[in-house]
Steps between C-alpha positions, in 0.01 A plus 500: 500500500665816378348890633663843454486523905464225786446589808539282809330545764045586482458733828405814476833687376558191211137571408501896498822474256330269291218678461763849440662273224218392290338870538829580326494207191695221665376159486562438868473137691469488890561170686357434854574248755175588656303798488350431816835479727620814312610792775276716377250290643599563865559856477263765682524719171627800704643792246694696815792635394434789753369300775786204451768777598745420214837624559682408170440772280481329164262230640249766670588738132405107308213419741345918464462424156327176489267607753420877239450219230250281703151660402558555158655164483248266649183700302683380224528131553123562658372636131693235356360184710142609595636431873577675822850519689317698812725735488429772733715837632410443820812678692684353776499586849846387728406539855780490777509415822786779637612837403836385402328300224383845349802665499701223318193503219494821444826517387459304276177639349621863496751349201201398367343617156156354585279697789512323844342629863525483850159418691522555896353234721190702480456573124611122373236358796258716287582410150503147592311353782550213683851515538749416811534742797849425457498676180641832553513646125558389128592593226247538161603416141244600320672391109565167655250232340387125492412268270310136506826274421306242422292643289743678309639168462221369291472820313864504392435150360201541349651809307790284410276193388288770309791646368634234336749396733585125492459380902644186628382419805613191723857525269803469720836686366799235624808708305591714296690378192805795439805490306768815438291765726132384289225294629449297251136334608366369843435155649163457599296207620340539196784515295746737356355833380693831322453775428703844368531647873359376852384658817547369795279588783458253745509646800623306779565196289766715274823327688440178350505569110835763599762564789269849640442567819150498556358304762194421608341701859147326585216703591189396664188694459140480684189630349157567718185608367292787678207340707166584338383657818741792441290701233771714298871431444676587761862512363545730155852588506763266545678480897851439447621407848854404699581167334125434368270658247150510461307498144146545465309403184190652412352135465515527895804250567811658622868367461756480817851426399720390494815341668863517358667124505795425396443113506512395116270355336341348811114520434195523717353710743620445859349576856751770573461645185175542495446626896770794403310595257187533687676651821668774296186585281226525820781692703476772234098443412291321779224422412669226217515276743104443488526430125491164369737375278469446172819316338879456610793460254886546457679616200896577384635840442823492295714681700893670399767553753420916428163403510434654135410353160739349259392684147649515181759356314696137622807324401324387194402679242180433430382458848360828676367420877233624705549362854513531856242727534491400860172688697444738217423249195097606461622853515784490247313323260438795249776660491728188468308376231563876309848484570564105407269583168753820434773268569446236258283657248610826400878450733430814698655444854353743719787634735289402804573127409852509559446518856304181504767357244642120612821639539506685762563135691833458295668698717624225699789318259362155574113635427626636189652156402277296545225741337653509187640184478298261696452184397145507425582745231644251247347217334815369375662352767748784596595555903463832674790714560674504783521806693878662472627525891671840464679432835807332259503856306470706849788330579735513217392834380487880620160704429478742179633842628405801262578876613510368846148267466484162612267228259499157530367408164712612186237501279310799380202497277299725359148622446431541110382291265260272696186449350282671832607598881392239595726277339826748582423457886489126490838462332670735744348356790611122308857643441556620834656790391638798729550753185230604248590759255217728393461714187506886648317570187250303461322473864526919474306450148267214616636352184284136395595238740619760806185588586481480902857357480638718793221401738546121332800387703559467892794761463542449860669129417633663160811719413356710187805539235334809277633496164514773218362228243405725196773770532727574217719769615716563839314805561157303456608203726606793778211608521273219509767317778369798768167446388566143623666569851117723550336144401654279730502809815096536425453072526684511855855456387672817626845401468490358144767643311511209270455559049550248223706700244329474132608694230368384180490704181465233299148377452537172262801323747470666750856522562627780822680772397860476669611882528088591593559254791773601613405833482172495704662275720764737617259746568273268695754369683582884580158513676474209688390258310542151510574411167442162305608578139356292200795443257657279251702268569790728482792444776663840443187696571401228800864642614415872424164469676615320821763830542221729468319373819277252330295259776529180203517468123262307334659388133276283260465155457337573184250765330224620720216311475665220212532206755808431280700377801865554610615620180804737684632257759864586403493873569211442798835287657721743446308763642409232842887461525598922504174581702505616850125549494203269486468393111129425442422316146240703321234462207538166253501217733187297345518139743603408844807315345594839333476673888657185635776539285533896560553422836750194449719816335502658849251750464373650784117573433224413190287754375200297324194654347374346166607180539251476776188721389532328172479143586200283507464517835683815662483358875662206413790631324571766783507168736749355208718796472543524903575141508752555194694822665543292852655210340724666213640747836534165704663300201775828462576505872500164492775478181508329219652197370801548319437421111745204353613401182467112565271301720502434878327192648242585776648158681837449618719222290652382815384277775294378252419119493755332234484101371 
């Protein structure tokens, strides 16, 4: 079975991209290991991005703007399907039992785009009766929403099943078949299927298709229906309490949840569960403990260690995910099935997604590993690769010292070229790189593809290396190199006196001028700069340059951009041998044997840009390239072989065993 898109995994965020997908043209397949068990399922279908007190800023900026699409989006799939989600703006009232809890909120909410106020003991005891003397105040959101998660359920798949969408219900996904960075189909119980690109969203299931960490947290719910002796609803705004929350539905049941277990995939209600619960919900609103109850059940959030989705691109190409949605999944479900749809359909990563990008958990070299090179990644019988222990390099080597800095990587990369943002912050977290040289120019000009790029990178973790890409005279490159040093002071990095030299005149080789360098580099050099010229691979201007106060030289491997290779490793020795300066291999080097080999020479530092943006998949190739500098520095400090005329044996001729 062949589809433009599969997508694994039929809860409500697999469902609300399919249904995004096939508005847009695509001939989309969902499969479903049961609808019923789904998360979505076991949700209260709370939309409270104020009341939930997000700290992260991108996840309350992602979850602002699902909520603002919410009314639009479900009278939509109502017109479409004939069939109600209940959704209803209800507002959301957070009562707390001490004054300290006010204080602490209120904080928070003052940050706050959306409208939120403080009731005294007397005014919330007005606006909503009934509720503990304990209760000394609370806080009311009134943007904050709900919808029937259930019901939205059926609608979503409905729409879908309307739509066109091919559902597979009762279909078990049990791997994912992948070769070279692809997916090339998955194993189901029902056989192998393919398609042109897959989704997965599976929520708390997603860790057993691919090494992410998501993991399940049970929740168990209660629901109790309003006695028929009480004539009028007496909830119509959600409570959300300490450690419970209270939903009422206008069909007069109302929802208590829900616990937080970190327990696996252990199912069932239990006692203690359940008596929580009720103790926490009829502390904050009494008079629940008369009503009876209606229906208990348990559920699995997929949880992250940040406790924030996994969206975007993966290590394969043609996989985008939509996971770990943890407490928030009903919420998020419009706007992650906009941004997925952008994703694959039109490949327009919105910059908010490269907060919720996988990589951010590469950041640990043994995470990063085993992400992109984990076994279940390859069909073909290949074995992950080991993580490097960089304890042998520690100890053989000293750190990379430039105008007084310390670095323990040696490679730099870049930020052009890459095919979105998104994709350039994955392969510098993947590369673990210390050094990223920016184009002055281009950020000041919001040129295509540096859109956002100064508030794209954590420049906290990152040394920006400004560049005077695009300059063709001394005077030019002058001037944009102070323009630089303002760039880095404005994103926190006062003491940045750091510029990548480029003087180019010539725009079909792109070939730096030698006397232009030289010149602007004097003059920099007069003003404080730490300067990193781009040159040929010329050792009596590497000379020249180091005497005028010069922080490195950078010579060519090759021409800019060409991924020719080492095509001037004679005079790139020569100019290692005479240097007293750090000699960092610039422009040309197209494969992690090339960068390898530059450091074999003795080089001190890479400089890598197009090699990586330009390759299939940009994350991976970072990871390659860091893995390729470490080793070609540890094979040169290491020495190498001498090189014979004749052969050696490997094993020693004597005290060997003789007839």
């Amino acid at each position: 079975m062949t589809s433009d898109i599969l997508i694994i995994g039929g809860g409500v965020i697999g469902l609300a991209i399919a249904v995004e997908l096939k508005l847009r043209g695509a001939n989309v397949t969902v499969l479903c290991r049961d609808f019923n068990a789904a998360a979505s399922h076991a949700a209260a279908g709370m939309l409270a991005p104020d009341a939930e007190n997000i700290l992260d800023p991108a996840m309350y900026d992602l979850c602002w703007r699902s909520r603002a699409l919410y009314s639009d989006w479900t009278r939509k799939l109502e017109e479409l399907t004939g069939l109600s989600t209940l959704y209803w703006p209800c507002g959301i009232l957070a009562p707390v039992y001490e004054e300290s809890g006010a204080g602490i909120k209120s904080t928070v909410a003052s940050a706050r785009e959306s409208p939120a106020y403080w009731l005294d003991k007397t005014a919330i005891g007005q606006y909503q009766p009934g509720l503990s003397s304990e209760v000394v105040g609370g806080w009311w959101y009134p943007e904050d929403a709900q919808v029937d998660n259930r019901a939205l359920a059926r609608v979503l798949w409905t729409a879908a099943e309307s739509l066109g969408v091919e559902l597979k219900d009762g279909v078990t996904v049990e791997g994912l078949l992948q070769q070279q960075g692809k997916v090339l189909g998955v194993q189901t119980s029902a056989g192998v299927m393919r398609a042109s690109h897959y989704v997965l969203a599976t929520g708390a299931w997603a860790n057993e298709l691919l090494p992410l960490p998501v993991r399940p947290v049970k929740g168990q719910m209660v629901r109790v229906r309003v006695p028929e002796y009480v004539p009028e609803l007496p909830l119509k705004r959600i409570l959300f309490g300490e450690n419970t929350y209270i939903v009422p539905r206008r069909n007069r049941t109302i929802i208590i949840g829900a616990t937080s277990e970190d327990v696996g995939f252990t199912p069932h209600n239990t006692p203690a569960g359940i008596q929580k619960l009720l103790q926490q919900a009829t502390r904050l609103y009494p008079q629940l403990q008369d009503y009876p109850i209606e229906e208990i059940w348990w559920g699995f959030r997929p949880a992250t260690p940040d406790e924030l989705p996994i969206l975007g691109t993966s290590p394969c190409t043609n996989l985008t995910l939509a996971i770990g949605h943890y407490r928030n999944g009903i919420l998020l479900a419009p706007i992650t099935a906009a941004l997925i749809a952008d994703l694959i359909s039109e490949q327009k990563s919105d910059p908010l997604l490269s907060h919720f990008n996988y990589s951010r958990f590469l950041a640990q070299t043994s995470t990063s590993t085993s992400m992109l090179t984990h076994s279940a990644n390859f069909s073909n019988g290949h074995h992950a690769i080991v993580a490097l222990d960089n304890s042998a390099l520690t100890n053989l080597d000293s750190p990379l010292t430039i105008a007084g800095k310390t670095f323990k990587s040696r490679l730099m990369t870049g930020t052009g070229k890459y095919r979105s943002i998104e994709e350039m912050q994955q392969s510098i977290v993947a590369s673990e790189c210390q050094i990223v040289t920016v184009a002055v120019r281009r950020v000041q000009t919001k040129a295509p593809g540096h859109e956002g790029l100064a508030e794209a990178l954590d420049w906290q973790k990152i040394w920006m290396l400004p560049n005077t890409a695009g300059c063709q005279t001394a005077e030019e490159a002058i001037r944009v190199a102070r323009l630089g040093r303002e760039m880095a002071k404005l994103l926190g990095q006062e003491d940045n006196n750091f510029i990548k030299l480029e003087v180019i005149p010539d725009p079909k080789y792109l070939l730096p001028d030698p006397i232009g360098t030289l010149q602007a580099a004097e003059q920099l050099v007069k003003e404080g700069f730490a300067v990193l010229p781009y040159i040929n691979a010329d050792p009596m201007l590497a000379k020249r340059l180091e005497e005028v106060g010069c922080a490195t030289v950078m010579p060519l491997a090759s021409p800019i951009g060409s991924g020719q290779g080492l095509k001037t490793t004679a005079n790139i020795q020569i100019i290692i041998e005479n240097a007293r300066i750090p000699v960092v291999v610039d422009a040309g080097i197209g494969s992690p044997s090339e960068a390898a080999q530059a450091m074999e020479l003795g080089a001190d530092a890479l400089l890598i840009n197009s090699a990586i943006a330009l390759a299939n998949n940009p994350a991976a190739m970072a990871r390659a390239m860091n893995l390729a500098a470490v080793a070609g520095r540890l094979a040169y400090l290491a020495g190498r072989m001498p090189i014979k005329d004749y052969a050696s044996a490997s094993s020693p001729l004597t005290g060997t065993i003789s007839s």
